[in-house]
């Protein structure tokens, strides 16, 4: 049982309890998108689990939803690090995680005193 909204939360199968005053980040990690939010929020942020590079300039990298603002998406090489439920490109997946945890919403400074609840594949 996992209860999160301001109450104590316990991941199923564990004895670790998250207290009321300690923030927990909940992650539903999928092959297409990552849903991430802190335990106090009602709705998670949804970030595409993707890295895009332009064919002309390989140095131009777009992570997650960053490529949505581009007017011409035909020149993009799209890489999804997870296929059939398994991580096949660890370096790209790490780059996406770094982007997530260094963003304003989930900055590294908040993470050091944070518990994580990660949904596993069922």
C-alpha atoms as a PDB file:
ATOM      1  CA  UNK A   1       0.000   0.000   0.000  1.00  0.00           C
ATOM      2  CA  UNK A   2       1.282   3.464  -0.893  1.00  0.00           C
ATOM      3  CA  UNK A   3      -0.410   6.543   0.522  1.00  0.00           C
ATOM      4  CA  UNK A   4       1.293   9.811  -0.203  1.00  0.00           C
ATOM      5  CA  UNK A   5      -0.858  12.944   0.128  1.00  0.00           C
ATOM      6  CA  UNK A   6       0.644  14.416   3.306  1.00  0.00           C
ATOM      7  CA  UNK A   7       0.352  11.158   5.245  1.00  0.00           C
ATOM      8  CA  UNK A   8       2.849   8.475   6.058  1.00  0.00           C
ATOM      9  CA  UNK A   9       3.664   6.397   2.996  1.00  0.00           C
ATOM     10  CA  UNK A  10       5.036   2.903   2.760  1.00  0.00           C
ATOM     11  CA  UNK A  11       6.094   1.138  -0.419  1.00  0.00           C
ATOM     12  CA  UNK A  12       4.606  -2.319  -0.751  1.00  0.00           C
ATOM     13  CA  UNK A  13       6.999  -5.015   0.392  1.00  0.00           C
ATOM     14  CA  UNK A  14       9.236  -2.660   2.404  1.00  0.00           C
ATOM     15  CA  UNK A  15       9.390  -1.593   6.014  1.00  0.00           C
ATOM     16  CA  UNK A  16      10.598   1.937   5.228  1.00  0.00           C
ATOM     17  CA  UNK A  17       8.143   4.602   6.266  1.00  0.00           C
ATOM     18  CA  UNK A  18       8.258   8.148   4.944  1.00  0.00           C
ATOM     19  CA  UNK A  19       7.344  10.627   7.638  1.00  0.00           C
ATOM     20  CA  UNK A  20       4.986  13.557   7.176  1.00  0.00           C
ATOM     21  CA  UNK A  21       7.768  16.178   7.130  1.00  0.00           C
ATOM     22  CA  UNK A  22      10.067  14.401   4.672  1.00  0.00           C
ATOM     23  CA  UNK A  23       9.375  14.941   0.971  1.00  0.00           C
ATOM     24  CA  UNK A  24       9.003  11.935  -1.288  1.00  0.00           C
ATOM     25  CA  UNK A  25       9.420  12.000  -5.050  1.00  0.00           C
ATOM     26  CA  UNK A  26       7.188   9.506  -6.845  1.00  0.00           C
ATOM     27  CA  UNK A  27       8.393   8.255 -10.245  1.00  0.00           C
ATOM     28  CA  UNK A  28       6.439   6.185 -12.751  1.00  0.00           C
ATOM     29  CA  UNK A  29       9.176   5.384 -15.243  1.00  0.00           C
ATOM     30  CA  UNK A  30       7.916   4.216 -18.607  1.00  0.00           C
ATOM     31  CA  UNK A  31       9.403   3.652 -22.020  1.00  0.00           C
ATOM     32  CA  UNK A  32       7.485   6.529 -23.609  1.00  0.00           C
ATOM     33  CA  UNK A  33       7.163   8.955 -20.710  1.00  0.00           C
ATOM     34  CA  UNK A  34       8.253   9.537 -17.136  1.00  0.00           C
ATOM     35  CA  UNK A  35       5.641  10.744 -14.686  1.00  0.00           C
ATOM     36  CA  UNK A  36       7.309  12.456 -11.753  1.00  0.00           C
ATOM     37  CA  UNK A  37       5.982  14.476  -8.854  1.00  0.00           C
ATOM     38  CA  UNK A  38       6.503  15.147  -5.187  1.00  0.00           C
ATOM     39  CA  UNK A  39       4.221  13.595  -2.633  1.00  0.00           C
ATOM     40  CA  UNK A  40       2.375  16.851  -1.971  1.00  0.00           C
ATOM     41  CA  UNK A  41       1.306  17.476  -5.586  1.00  0.00           C
ATOM     42  CA  UNK A  42      -1.974  16.197  -6.976  1.00  0.00           C
ATOM     43  CA  UNK A  43      -0.778  15.750 -10.571  1.00  0.00           C
ATOM     44  CA  UNK A  44       2.671  14.673 -11.767  1.00  0.00           C
ATOM     45  CA  UNK A  45       4.834  16.311 -14.391  1.00  0.00           C
ATOM     46  CA  UNK A  46       4.984  14.242 -17.568  1.00  0.00           C
ATOM     47  CA  UNK A  47       8.259  14.265 -19.478  1.00  0.00           C
ATOM     48  CA  UNK A  48       8.871  12.242 -22.617  1.00  0.00           C
ATOM     49  CA  UNK A  49      11.603   9.654 -22.131  1.00  0.00           C
ATOM     50  CA  UNK A  50      13.453  10.690 -25.288  1.00  0.00           C
ATOM     51  CA  UNK A  51      16.598  12.379 -26.572  1.00  0.00           C
ATOM     52  CA  UNK A  52      16.454  14.083 -29.972  1.00  0.00           C
ATOM     53  CA  UNK A  53      19.361  15.309 -32.064  1.00  0.00           C
ATOM     54  CA  UNK A  54      19.230  17.178 -35.335  1.00  0.00           C
ATOM     55  CA  UNK A  55      20.621  15.404 -38.392  1.00  0.00           C
ATOM     56  CA  UNK A  56      22.516  18.509 -39.512  1.00  0.00           C
ATOM     57  CA  UNK A  57      24.088  19.450 -36.189  1.00  0.00           C
ATOM     58  CA  UNK A  58      24.567  16.435 -33.892  1.00  0.00           C
ATOM     59  CA  UNK A  59      25.587  18.760 -31.051  1.00  0.00           C
ATOM     60  CA  UNK A  60      22.063  20.189 -30.835  1.00  0.00           C
ATOM     61  CA  UNK A  61      20.389  17.947 -28.264  1.00  0.00           C
ATOM     62  CA  UNK A  62      16.813  18.139 -27.010  1.00  0.00           C
ATOM     63  CA  UNK A  63      15.812  16.150 -23.932  1.00  0.00           C
ATOM     64  CA  UNK A  64      12.284  15.228 -22.946  1.00  0.00           C
ATOM     65  CA  UNK A  65       9.711  17.752 -24.093  1.00  0.00           C
ATOM     66  CA  UNK A  66      12.287  20.320 -25.272  1.00  0.00           C
ATOM     67  CA  UNK A  67      11.835  19.472 -28.957  1.00  0.00           C
ATOM     68  CA  UNK A  68       8.134  20.410 -29.014  1.00  0.00           C
ATOM     69  CA  UNK A  69       8.900  24.073 -29.743  1.00  0.00           C
ATOM     70  CA  UNK A  70      10.735  23.263 -32.993  1.00  0.00           C
ATOM     71  CA  UNK A  71       8.867  24.209 -36.155  1.00  0.00           C
ATOM     72  CA  UNK A  72      10.606  21.583 -38.338  1.00  0.00           C
ATOM     73  CA  UNK A  73      10.792  18.181 -36.659  1.00  0.00           C
ATOM     74  CA  UNK A  74      11.603  16.265 -39.851  1.00  0.00           C
ATOM     75  CA  UNK A  75      15.357  16.593 -39.319  1.00  0.00           C
ATOM     76  CA  UNK A  76      15.342  15.000 -35.854  1.00  0.00           C
ATOM     77  CA  UNK A  77      16.921  11.683 -34.886  1.00  0.00           C
ATOM     78  CA  UNK A  78      14.782  10.378 -32.029  1.00  0.00           C
ATOM     79  CA  UNK A  79      16.282   7.989 -29.483  1.00  0.00           C
ATOM     80  CA  UNK A  80      14.214   6.280 -26.817  1.00  0.00           C
ATOM     81  CA  UNK A  81      16.545   4.596 -24.318  1.00  0.00           C
ATOM     82  CA  UNK A  82      13.917   2.029 -23.294  1.00  0.00           C
ATOM     83  CA  UNK A  83      12.580  -0.599 -25.679  1.00  0.00           C
ATOM     84  CA  UNK A  84      10.197  -3.417 -24.770  1.00  0.00           C
ATOM     85  CA  UNK A  85      10.455  -2.421 -21.113  1.00  0.00           C
ATOM     86  CA  UNK A  86      14.258  -2.610 -20.850  1.00  0.00           C
ATOM     87  CA  UNK A  87      16.905   0.099 -20.831  1.00  0.00           C
ATOM     88  CA  UNK A  88      19.039  -0.449 -23.921  1.00  0.00           C
ATOM     89  CA  UNK A  89      20.982   2.829 -23.846  1.00  0.00           C
ATOM     90  CA  UNK A  90      22.169   3.632 -20.321  1.00  0.00           C
ATOM     91  CA  UNK A  91      24.088   6.794 -21.252  1.00  0.00           C
ATOM     92  CA  UNK A  92      21.011   8.383 -22.850  1.00  0.00           C
ATOM     93  CA  UNK A  93      18.817   7.308 -19.922  1.00  0.00           C
ATOM     94  CA  UNK A  94      21.303   8.867 -17.487  1.00  0.00           C
ATOM     95  CA  UNK A  95      21.244  12.096 -19.490  1.00  0.00           C
ATOM     96  CA  UNK A  96      17.439  12.206 -19.188  1.00  0.00           C
ATOM     97  CA  UNK A  97      17.624  11.540 -15.426  1.00  0.00           C
ATOM     98  CA  UNK A  98      20.238  14.287 -15.055  1.00  0.00           C
ATOM     99  CA  UNK A  99      17.912  16.656 -16.909  1.00  0.00           C
ATOM    100  CA  UNK A 100      14.972  15.707 -14.672  1.00  0.00           C
ATOM    101  CA  UNK A 101      16.832  16.056 -11.397  1.00  0.00           C
ATOM    102  CA  UNK A 102      18.585  19.289 -12.348  1.00  0.00           C
ATOM    103  CA  UNK A 103      15.400  21.014 -13.506  1.00  0.00           C
ATOM    104  CA  UNK A 104      13.868  23.761 -11.377  1.00  0.00           C
ATOM    105  CA  UNK A 105      11.070  21.548 -10.112  1.00  0.00           C
ATOM    106  CA  UNK A 106      13.248  18.671  -8.880  1.00  0.00           C
ATOM    107  CA  UNK A 107      16.576  20.336  -8.219  1.00  0.00           C
ATOM    108  CA  UNK A 108      19.457  18.365  -6.745  1.00  0.00           C
ATOM    109  CA  UNK A 109      19.385  20.536  -3.618  1.00  0.00           C
ATOM    110  CA  UNK A 110      15.937  19.138  -2.757  1.00  0.00           C
ATOM    111  CA  UNK A 111      16.903  15.555  -3.539  1.00  0.00           C
ATOM    112  CA  UNK A 112      19.474  15.007  -0.789  1.00  0.00           C
ATOM    113  CA  UNK A 113      16.811  14.923   1.927  1.00  0.00           C
ATOM    114  CA  UNK A 114      14.224  13.104  -0.147  1.00  0.00           C
ATOM    115  CA  UNK A 115      12.780   9.627  -0.303  1.00  0.00           C
ATOM    116  CA  UNK A 116      11.991   8.056  -3.654  1.00  0.00           C
ATOM    117  CA  UNK A 117       9.092   5.825  -4.590  1.00  0.00           C
ATOM    118  CA  UNK A 118       9.703   4.161  -7.942  1.00  0.00           C
ATOM    119  CA  UNK A 119       6.925   2.225  -9.635  1.00  0.00           C
ATOM    120  CA  UNK A 120       8.239  -1.045 -10.963  1.00  0.00           C
ATOM    121  CA  UNK A 121       7.105  -2.845 -14.086  1.00  0.00           C
ATOM    122  CA  UNK A 122       4.237  -5.224 -13.401  1.00  0.00           C
END
